[in-house]
DNA sequence: CACCATGTTCCTTG
DNA sequence: CCAAGGAACATGGT
């Protein structure tokens, strides 16, 4: 369930591992994840390119490469979709069944695998243009958030999934944010009072920040072997307790007692 | 076998 | 043109 926090933790993990590494080989095993980019173009752009850094925007990983003579700056967009994973492994290790793109880095290789192939690994950075403000960015003004909510009759839970409104919130953290803000997910966006909008905004920031902190703190195992991968909720070190599930306040807790009032949590489906 | 699942994009409808 | 709803994408787990 990669949402903003999972991607953020993965980026922090990958950045120091990739920085300075040069791509020696490009293998595309499932061209669908390249989106509009042709396999040829990807190969031409990446072969011989050296990683300069990895950053995050919403749920996208942005891979940046050192500029090459006469060429425009090169950026690559990665998205995990529902089931994507990215990790480094020794060159001799077996590839996972659903490896979509493999980059040879000499002694190691970078693997993007995705069982459902909903993810992306592409030179087309157009998606970034349609993304709203980063909620954690202190420069982001909640005023625009409030204004956008005021223009919509949709339920707030649904609204939070709109990446042009706030970047990086998915199903899980949208539910969590509503709960922390003490707002029914069914409330109409344009029906919130200013104080409620402020509560929701604060809840979004708190819930995401908490998840990043947790993912950065808990002992993780990102490598291959067993279920380990780049996602910390799967990637706990062997034997580590299941912090991830335990810390969710309302998502996937249907039938369990509400943490605030004790009544059984009811499951609803929206949109 | 039926149904469900973290996300995004595209098409249709109003 | 815009907002909203819903299907599609592909695979595996329950």
mmCIF file of N, CA, C and O in Angstrom, chain A residues 92-178:
data_model
loop_
_atom_site.group_PDB
_atom_site.id
_atom_site.type_symbol
_atom_site.label_atom_id
_atom_site.label_comp_id
_atom_site.label_asym_id
_atom_site.label_seq_id
_atom_site.Cartn_x
_atom_site.Cartn_y
_atom_site.Cartn_z
ATOM 1 N N UNK A 92 24.154 -11.777 -8.926
ATOM 2 C CA UNK A 92 23.926 -13.203 -9.154
ATOM 3 C C UNK A 92 22.605 -13.684 -8.565
ATOM 4 O O UNK A 92 22.152 -14.788 -8.857
ATOM 5 N N UNK A 93 21.966 -12.878 -7.739
ATOM 6 C CA UNK A 93 20.731 -13.309 -7.082
ATOM 7 C C UNK A 93 19.623 -13.517 -8.102
ATOM 8 O O UNK A 93 19.612 -12.875 -9.156
ATOM 9 N N UNK A 94 18.692 -14.435 -7.803
ATOM 10 C CA UNK A 94 17.599 -14.690 -8.751
ATOM 11 C C UNK A 94 16.642 -13.504 -8.818
ATOM 12 O O UNK A 94 16.343 -12.880 -7.807
ATOM 13 N N UNK A 95 16.163 -13.212 -10.024
ATOM 14 C CA UNK A 95 15.202 -12.129 -10.199
ATOM 15 C C UNK A 95 13.828 -12.591 -9.732
ATOM 16 O O UNK A 95 13.472 -13.748 -9.895
ATOM 17 N N UNK A 96 13.058 -11.678 -9.156
ATOM 18 C CA UNK A 96 11.684 -12.039 -8.792
ATOM 19 C C UNK A 96 10.863 -12.310 -10.040
ATOM 20 O O UNK A 96 11.183 -11.826 -11.132
ATOM 21 N N UNK A 97 9.794 -13.046 -9.852
ATOM 22 C CA UNK A 97 8.945 -13.466 -10.975
ATOM 23 C C UNK A 97 8.439 -12.281 -11.799
ATOM 24 O O UNK A 97 8.378 -12.350 -13.026
ATOM 25 N N UNK A 98 8.061 -11.212 -11.122
ATOM 26 C CA UNK A 98 7.458 -10.095 -11.832
ATOM 27 C C UNK A 98 8.399 -8.902 -11.969
ATOM 28 O O UNK A 98 7.961 -7.751 -11.912
ATOM 29 N N UNK A 99 9.673 -9.166 -12.135
ATOM 30 C CA UNK A 99 10.624 -8.077 -12.386
ATOM 31 C C UNK A 99 10.228 -7.384 -13.681
ATOM 32 O O UNK A 99 10.076 -8.019 -14.719
ATOM 33 N N UNK A 100 10.038 -6.065 -13.632
ATOM 34 C CA UNK A 100 9.600 -5.330 -14.817
ATOM 35 C C UNK A 100 10.772 -4.624 -15.487
ATOM 36 O O UNK A 100 10.863 -4.581 -16.709
ATOM 37 N N UNK A 101 11.648 -4.039 -14.685
ATOM 38 C CA UNK A 101 12.834 -3.367 -15.207
ATOM 39 C C UNK A 101 14.016 -3.711 -14.318
ATOM 40 O O UNK A 101 13.900 -3.700 -13.088
ATOM 41 N N UNK A 102 15.146 -4.017 -14.940
ATOM 42 C CA UNK A 102 16.355 -4.339 -14.195
ATOM 43 C C UNK A 102 17.499 -3.479 -14.727
ATOM 44 O O UNK A 102 17.725 -3.433 -15.936
ATOM 45 N N UNK A 103 18.168 -2.785 -13.825
ATOM 46 C CA UNK A 103 19.292 -1.942 -14.221
ATOM 47 C C UNK A 103 20.588 -2.530 -13.654
ATOM 48 O O UNK A 103 20.736 -2.628 -12.433
ATOM 49 N N UNK A 104 21.489 -2.901 -14.539
ATOM 50 C CA UNK A 104 22.775 -3.424 -14.088
ATOM 51 C C UNK A 104 23.661 -2.284 -13.616
ATOM 52 O O UNK A 104 23.841 -1.299 -14.325
ATOM 53 N N UNK A 105 24.190 -2.418 -12.409
ATOM 54 C CA UNK A 105 25.030 -1.360 -11.837
ATOM 55 C C UNK A 105 26.434 -1.866 -11.529
ATOM 56 O O UNK A 105 27.119 -1.340 -10.666
ATOM 57 N N UNK A 106 26.844 -2.885 -12.238
ATOM 58 C CA UNK A 106 28.146 -3.464 -11.932
ATOM 59 C C UNK A 106 27.983 -4.644 -10.995
ATOM 60 O O UNK A 106 27.396 -5.660 -11.349
ATOM 61 N N UNK A 107 28.452 -4.480 -9.776
ATOM 62 C CA UNK A 107 28.384 -5.587 -8.828
ATOM 63 C C UNK A 107 26.952 -5.885 -8.383
ATOM 64 O O UNK A 107 26.601 -7.002 -8.055
ATOM 65 N N UNK A 108 26.131 -4.848 -8.353
ATOM 66 C CA UNK A 108 24.735 -5.035 -7.948
ATOM 67 C C UNK A 108 23.817 -4.645 -9.098
ATOM 68 O O UNK A 108 24.247 -4.137 -10.124
ATOM 69 N N UNK A 109 22.550 -4.885 -8.857
ATOM 70 C CA UNK A 109 21.576 -4.397 -9.837
ATOM 71 C C UNK A 109 20.360 -3.839 -9.108
ATOM 72 O O UNK A 109 20.026 -4.248 -7.999
ATOM 73 N N UNK A 110 19.714 -2.913 -9.796
ATOM 74 C CA UNK A 110 18.505 -2.292 -9.299
ATOM 75 C C UNK A 110 17.324 -3.003 -9.940
ATOM 76 O O UNK A 110 17.298 -3.217 -11.147
ATOM 77 N N UNK A 111 16.344 -3.386 -9.120
ATOM 78 C CA UNK A 111 15.187 -4.113 -9.635
ATOM 79 C C UNK A 111 13.908 -3.359 -9.323
ATOM 80 O O UNK A 111 13.671 -2.946 -8.191
ATOM 81 N N UNK A 112 13.080 -3.167 -10.340
ATOM 82 C CA UNK A 112 11.715 -2.698 -10.149
ATOM 83 C C UNK A 112 10.808 -3.860 -10.472
ATOM 84 O O UNK A 112 10.746 -4.312 -11.609
ATOM 85 N N UNK A 113 10.160 -4.374 -9.459
ATOM 86 C CA UNK A 113 9.241 -5.475 -9.712
ATOM 87 C C UNK A 113 7.845 -5.086 -9.268
ATOM 88 O O UNK A 113 7.662 -4.278 -8.349
ATOM 89 N N UNK A 114 6.861 -5.628 -9.938
ATOM 90 C CA UNK A 114 5.485 -5.217 -9.687
ATOM 91 C C UNK A 114 4.547 -6.319 -10.163
ATOM 92 O O UNK A 114 4.340 -6.488 -11.355
ATOM 93 N N UNK A 115 3.973 -7.041 -9.248
ATOM 94 C CA UNK A 115 3.152 -8.194 -9.644
ATOM 95 C C UNK A 115 1.981 -7.795 -10.533
ATOM 96 O O UNK A 115 1.630 -8.516 -11.456
ATOM 97 N N UNK A 116 1.403 -6.647 -10.264
ATOM 98 C CA UNK A 116 0.238 -6.295 -11.063
ATOM 99 C C UNK A 116 0.575 -5.333 -12.207
ATOM 100 O O UNK A 116 -0.307 -5.000 -13.001
ATOM 101 N N UNK A 117 1.783 -4.884 -12.256
ATOM 102 C CA UNK A 117 2.236 -4.005 -13.347
ATOM 103 C C UNK A 117 1.398 -2.730 -13.472
ATOM 104 O O UNK A 117 1.228 -2.204 -14.571
ATOM 105 N N UNK A 118 0.860 -2.257 -12.348
ATOM 106 C CA UNK A 118 0.173 -0.966 -12.374
ATOM 107 C C UNK A 118 1.185 0.167 -12.213
ATOM 108 O O UNK A 118 0.858 1.327 -12.439
ATOM 109 N N UNK A 119 2.371 -0.155 -11.783
ATOM 110 C CA UNK A 119 3.388 0.855 -11.521
ATOM 111 C C UNK A 119 3.969 1.427 -12.797
ATOM 112 O O UNK A 119 3.621 1.015 -13.910
ATOM 113 N N UNK A 120 4.872 2.405 -12.617
ATOM 114 C CA UNK A 120 5.487 3.055 -13.779
ATOM 115 C C UNK A 120 6.982 3.267 -13.557
ATOM 116 O O UNK A 120 7.462 3.435 -12.438
ATOM 117 N N UNK A 121 7.684 3.243 -14.679
ATOM 118 C CA UNK A 121 9.115 3.514 -14.691
ATOM 119 C C UNK A 121 9.343 4.197 -16.019
ATOM 120 O O UNK A 121 9.446 3.538 -17.057
ATOM 121 N N UNK A 122 9.322 5.516 -16.027
ATOM 122 C CA UNK A 122 9.155 6.212 -17.299
ATOM 123 C C UNK A 122 9.894 7.545 -17.358
ATOM 124 O O UNK A 122 10.128 8.195 -16.338
ATOM 125 N N UNK A 123 10.232 7.942 -18.565
ATOM 126 C CA UNK A 123 10.869 9.240 -18.785
ATOM 127 C C UNK A 123 9.832 10.349 -18.905
ATOM 128 O O UNK A 123 10.166 11.525 -18.915
ATOM 129 N N UNK A 124 8.573 9.944 -18.998
ATOM 130 C CA UNK A 124 7.493 10.926 -19.108
ATOM 131 C C UNK A 124 7.172 11.481 -17.720
ATOM 132 O O UNK A 124 6.584 10.800 -16.887
ATOM 133 N N UNK A 125 7.574 12.735 -17.506
ATOM 134 C CA UNK A 125 7.382 13.333 -16.180
ATOM 135 C C UNK A 125 6.111 14.181 -16.118
ATOM 136 O O UNK A 125 5.912 14.932 -15.164
ATOM 137 N N UNK A 126 5.265 14.042 -17.111
ATOM 138 C CA UNK A 126 4.059 14.866 -17.185
ATOM 139 C C UNK A 126 3.148 14.729 -15.979
ATOM 140 O O UNK A 126 2.455 15.673 -15.609
ATOM 141 N N UNK A 127 3.175 13.570 -15.366
ATOM 142 C CA UNK A 127 2.288 13.346 -14.220
ATOM 143 C C UNK A 127 2.553 14.342 -13.094
ATOM 144 O O UNK A 127 1.644 14.701 -12.348
ATOM 145 N N UNK A 128 3.787 14.805 -13.001
ATOM 146 C CA UNK A 128 4.136 15.733 -11.919
ATOM 147 C C UNK A 128 3.373 17.044 -12.020
ATOM 148 O O UNK A 128 3.152 17.723 -11.019
ATOM 149 N N UNK A 129 2.976 17.385 -13.246
ATOM 150 C CA UNK A 129 2.291 18.659 -13.442
ATOM 151 C C UNK A 129 0.878 18.658 -12.873
ATOM 152 O O UNK A 129 0.282 19.705 -12.679
ATOM 153 N N UNK A 130 0.346 17.473 -12.644
ATOM 154 C CA UNK A 130 -1.048 17.381 -12.195
ATOM 155 C C UNK A 130 -1.158 17.161 -10.694
ATOM 156 O O UNK A 130 -2.210 16.805 -10.188
ATOM 157 N N UNK A 131 -0.048 17.338 -9.986
ATOM 158 C CA UNK A 131 -0.025 17.033 -8.559
ATOM 159 C C UNK A 131 -0.084 18.296 -7.715
ATOM 160 O O UNK A 131 0.593 19.278 -8.009
ATOM 161 N N UNK A 132 -0.896 18.240 -6.686
ATOM 162 C CA UNK A 132 -1.074 19.368 -5.783
ATOM 163 C C UNK A 132 0.066 19.493 -4.792
ATOM 164 O O UNK A 132 1.090 18.829 -4.921
ATOM 165 N N UNK A 133 -0.096 20.361 -3.801
ATOM 166 C CA UNK A 133 0.984 20.654 -2.851
ATOM 167 C C UNK A 133 1.317 19.483 -1.922
ATOM 168 O O UNK A 133 0.463 18.663 -1.604
ATOM 169 N N UNK A 134 2.560 19.442 -1.517
ATOM 170 C CA UNK A 134 3.002 18.459 -0.522
ATOM 171 C C UNK A 134 2.464 18.890 0.840
ATOM 172 O O UNK A 134 2.745 20.002 1.300
ATOM 173 N N UNK A 135 1.727 18.034 1.497
ATOM 174 C CA UNK A 135 1.126 18.435 2.771
ATOM 175 C C UNK A 135 2.157 18.729 3.860
ATOM 176 O O UNK A 135 1.913 19.554 4.734
ATOM 177 N N UNK A 136 3.300 18.089 3.772
ATOM 178 C CA UNK A 136 4.289 18.274 4.832
ATOM 179 C C UNK A 136 5.092 19.559 4.645
ATOM 180 O O UNK A 136 5.744 20.033 5.573
ATOM 181 N N UNK A 137 5.033 20.112 3.445
ATOM 182 C CA UNK A 137 5.800 21.313 3.156
ATOM 183 C C UNK A 137 5.235 22.484 3.948
ATOM 184 O O UNK A 137 4.076 22.862 3.791
ATOM 185 N N UNK A 138 6.043 23.060 4.824
ATOM 186 C CA UNK A 138 5.520 24.121 5.682
ATOM 187 C C UNK A 138 5.171 25.377 4.886
ATOM 188 O O UNK A 138 4.493 26.271 5.367
ATOM 189 N N UNK A 139 5.652 25.431 3.654
ATOM 190 C CA UNK A 139 5.314 26.584 2.818
ATOM 191 C C UNK A 139 3.929 26.443 2.202
ATOM 192 O O UNK A 139 3.378 27.381 1.660
ATOM 193 N N UNK A 140 3.390 25.214 2.279
ATOM 194 C CA UNK A 140 2.070 24.987 1.712
ATOM 195 C C UNK A 140 1.015 25.687 2.567
ATOM 196 O O UNK A 140 0.962 25.511 3.768
ATOM 197 N N UNK A 141 0.193 26.454 1.904
ATOM 198 C CA UNK A 141 -0.839 27.204 2.627
ATOM 199 C C UNK A 141 -2.149 26.423 2.593
ATOM 200 O O UNK A 141 -2.604 26.040 1.517
ATOM 201 N N UNK A 142 -2.731 26.163 3.735
ATOM 202 C CA UNK A 142 -3.985 25.406 3.752
ATOM 203 C C UNK A 142 -5.153 26.161 3.137
ATOM 204 O O UNK A 142 -6.214 25.606 2.909
ATOM 205 N N UNK A 143 -4.946 27.425 2.839
ATOM 206 C CA UNK A 143 -6.020 28.221 2.244
ATOM 207 C C UNK A 143 -6.517 27.647 0.931
ATOM 208 O O UNK A 143 -7.720 27.580 0.670
ATOM 209 N N UNK A 144 -5.592 27.218 0.104
ATOM 210 C CA UNK A 144 -5.967 26.646 -1.190
ATOM 211 C C UNK A 144 -6.724 25.335 -0.994
ATOM 212 O O UNK A 144 -7.672 25.030 -1.716
ATOM 213 N N UNK A 145 -6.294 24.583 0.000
ATOM 214 C CA UNK A 145 -6.971 23.329 0.354
ATOM 215 C C UNK A 145 -8.422 23.620 0.737
ATOM 216 O O UNK A 145 -9.358 22.983 0.244
ATOM 217 N N UNK A 146 -8.603 24.582 1.585
ATOM 218 C CA UNK A 146 -9.948 24.961 2.033
ATOM 219 C C UNK A 146 -10.805 25.420 0.862
ATOM 220 O O UNK A 146 -11.972 25.045 0.734
ATOM 221 N N UNK A 147 -10.206 26.221 -0.003
ATOM 222 C CA UNK A 147 -10.955 26.741 -1.147
ATOM 223 C C UNK A 147 -11.403 25.614 -2.068
ATOM 224 O O UNK A 147 -12.546 25.583 -2.537
ATOM 225 N N UNK A 148 -10.504 24.669 -2.303
ATOM 226 C CA UNK A 148 -10.822 23.553 -3.186
ATOM 227 C C UNK A 148 -11.939 22.694 -2.590
ATOM 228 O O UNK A 148 -12.833 22.235 -3.299
ATOM 229 N N UNK A 149 -11.884 22.470 -1.285
ATOM 230 C CA UNK A 149 -12.948 21.696 -0.643
ATOM 231 C C UNK A 149 -14.286 22.410 -0.802
ATOM 232 O O UNK A 149 -15.319 21.777 -1.053
ATOM 233 N N UNK A 150 -14.246 23.711 -0.673
ATOM 234 C CA UNK A 150 -15.470 24.492 -0.774
ATOM 235 C C UNK A 150 -16.131 24.414 -2.133
ATOM 236 O O UNK A 150 -17.331 24.659 -2.275
ATOM 237 N N UNK A 151 -15.352 24.042 -3.134
ATOM 238 C CA UNK A 151 -15.875 23.965 -4.500
ATOM 239 C C UNK A 151 -16.399 22.584 -4.850
ATOM 240 O O UNK A 151 -16.794 22.344 -5.984
ATOM 241 N N UNK A 152 -16.349 21.661 -3.904
ATOM 242 C CA UNK A 152 -16.706 20.282 -4.238
ATOM 243 C C UNK A 152 -17.814 19.725 -3.351
ATOM 244 O O UNK A 152 -17.822 19.937 -2.139
ATOM 245 N N UNK A 153 -18.699 18.995 -3.971
ATOM 246 C CA UNK A 153 -19.783 18.373 -3.209
ATOM 247 C C UNK A 153 -19.443 16.931 -2.847
ATOM 248 O O UNK A 153 -20.228 16.250 -2.204
ATOM 249 N N UNK A 154 -18.286 16.461 -3.268
ATOM 250 C CA UNK A 154 -17.915 15.080 -2.982
ATOM 251 C C UNK A 154 -17.633 14.871 -1.495
ATOM 252 O O UNK A 154 -17.331 15.809 -0.762
ATOM 253 N N UNK A 155 -17.694 13.610 -1.090
ATOM 254 C CA UNK A 155 -17.374 13.262 0.287
ATOM 255 C C UNK A 155 -15.893 13.516 0.549
ATOM 256 O O UNK A 155 -15.052 13.324 -0.339
ATOM 257 N N UNK A 156 -15.583 13.923 1.775
ATOM 258 C CA UNK A 156 -14.200 14.322 2.062
ATOM 259 C C UNK A 156 -13.202 13.169 1.881
ATOM 260 O O UNK A 156 -12.096 13.376 1.395
ATOM 261 N N UNK A 157 -13.598 11.967 2.256
ATOM 262 C CA UNK A 157 -12.693 10.831 2.085
ATOM 263 C C UNK A 157 -12.298 10.672 0.618
ATOM 264 O O UNK A 157 -11.134 10.416 0.287
ATOM 265 N N UNK A 158 -13.273 10.836 -0.258
ATOM 266 C CA UNK A 158 -13.017 10.721 -1.691
ATOM 267 C C UNK A 158 -12.140 11.878 -2.157
ATOM 268 O O UNK A 158 -11.220 11.709 -2.959
ATOM 269 N N UNK A 159 -12.414 13.037 -1.637
ATOM 270 C CA UNK A 159 -11.668 14.233 -2.030
ATOM 271 C C UNK A 159 -10.186 14.101 -1.701
ATOM 272 O O UNK A 159 -9.314 14.568 -2.434
ATOM 273 N N UNK A 160 -9.895 13.473 -0.574
ATOM 274 C CA UNK A 160 -8.493 13.352 -0.146
ATOM 275 C C UNK A 160 -7.682 12.464 -1.084
ATOM 276 O O UNK A 160 -6.449 12.516 -1.089
ATOM 277 N N UNK A 161 -8.372 11.653 -1.872
ATOM 278 C CA UNK A 161 -7.657 10.776 -2.808
ATOM 279 C C UNK A 161 -7.274 11.531 -4.080
ATOM 280 O O UNK A 161 -6.534 11.010 -4.919
ATOM 281 N N UNK A 162 -7.791 12.734 -4.229
ATOM 282 C CA UNK A 162 -7.512 13.548 -5.410
ATOM 283 C C UNK A 162 -6.109 14.141 -5.283
ATOM 284 O O UNK A 162 -5.871 15.040 -4.483
ATOM 285 N N UNK A 163 -5.191 13.647 -6.103
ATOM 286 C CA UNK A 163 -3.784 14.040 -5.981
ATOM 287 C C UNK A 163 -3.522 15.491 -6.368
ATOM 288 O O UNK A 163 -2.473 16.042 -6.062
ATOM 289 N N UNK A 164 -4.501 16.103 -7.041
ATOM 290 C CA UNK A 164 -4.314 17.509 -7.394
ATOM 291 C C UNK A 164 -4.691 18.417 -6.223
ATOM 292 O O UNK A 164 -4.355 19.588 -6.207
ATOM 293 N N UNK A 165 -5.362 17.848 -5.241
ATOM 294 C CA UNK A 165 -5.753 18.618 -4.057
ATOM 295 C C UNK A 165 -4.647 18.573 -3.004
ATOM 296 O O UNK A 165 -4.207 19.602 -2.491
ATOM 297 N N UNK A 166 -4.243 17.384 -2.655
ATOM 298 C CA UNK A 166 -3.132 17.156 -1.725
ATOM 299 C C UNK A 166 -2.330 15.990 -2.272
ATOM 300 O O UNK A 166 -2.897 14.994 -2.701
ATOM 301 N N UNK A 167 -1.033 16.106 -2.232
ATOM 302 C CA UNK A 167 -0.184 15.074 -2.816
ATOM 303 C C UNK A 167 0.103 13.953 -1.831
ATOM 304 O O UNK A 167 0.500 14.209 -0.698
ATOM 305 N N UNK A 168 -0.123 12.728 -2.267
ATOM 306 C CA UNK A 168 0.415 11.589 -1.521
ATOM 307 C C UNK A 168 -0.528 10.825 -0.628
ATOM 308 O O UNK A 168 -0.137 9.824 -0.038
ATOM 309 N N UNK A 169 -1.772 11.278 -0.488
ATOM 310 C CA UNK A 169 -2.726 10.585 0.372
ATOM 311 C C UNK A 169 -3.438 9.493 -0.419
ATOM 312 O O UNK A 169 -3.914 9.737 -1.518
ATOM 313 N N UNK A 170 -3.522 8.309 0.132
ATOM 314 C CA UNK A 170 -4.241 7.207 -0.488
ATOM 315 C C UNK A 170 -5.348 6.727 0.425
ATOM 316 O O UNK A 170 -5.688 7.391 1.411
ATOM 317 N N UNK A 171 -5.890 5.576 0.122
ATOM 318 C CA UNK A 171 -7.015 5.033 0.871
ATOM 319 C C UNK A 171 -6.773 4.927 2.373
ATOM 320 O O UNK A 171 -7.626 5.272 3.180
ATOM 321 N N UNK A 172 -5.613 4.429 2.726
ATOM 322 C CA UNK A 172 -5.341 4.194 4.146
ATOM 323 C C UNK A 172 -5.248 5.501 4.913
ATOM 324 O O UNK A 172 -5.964 5.707 5.906
ATOM 325 N N UNK A 173 -4.393 6.400 4.456
ATOM 326 C CA UNK A 173 -4.178 7.626 5.220
ATOM 327 C C UNK A 173 -5.344 8.596 5.096
ATOM 328 O O UNK A 173 -5.532 9.446 5.973
ATOM 329 N N UNK A 174 -6.159 8.467 4.050
ATOM 330 C CA UNK A 174 -7.374 9.279 3.974
ATOM 331 C C UNK A 174 -8.323 8.849 5.095
ATOM 332 O O UNK A 174 -8.909 9.686 5.788
ATOM 333 N N UNK A 175 -8.450 7.550 5.276
ATOM 334 C CA UNK A 175 -9.305 7.050 6.361
ATOM 335 C C UNK A 175 -8.745 7.461 7.711
ATOM 336 O O UNK A 175 -9.489 7.910 8.598
ATOM 337 N N UNK A 176 -7.456 7.314 7.875
ATOM 338 C CA UNK A 176 -6.823 7.658 9.140
ATOM 339 C C UNK A 176 -6.979 9.140 9.467
ATOM 340 O O UNK A 176 -7.253 9.517 10.600
ATOM 341 N N UNK A 177 -6.822 9.964 8.442
ATOM 342 C CA UNK A 177 -6.917 11.412 8.658
ATOM 343 C C UNK A 177 -8.326 11.810 9.077
ATOM 344 O O UNK A 177 -8.513 12.632 9.982
ATOM 345 N N UNK A 178 -9.329 11.216 8.433
ATOM 346 C CA UNK A 178 -10.715 11.523 8.818
ATOM 347 C C UNK A 178 -10.965 11.140 10.276
ATOM 348 O O UNK A 178 -11.599 11.882 11.032
#
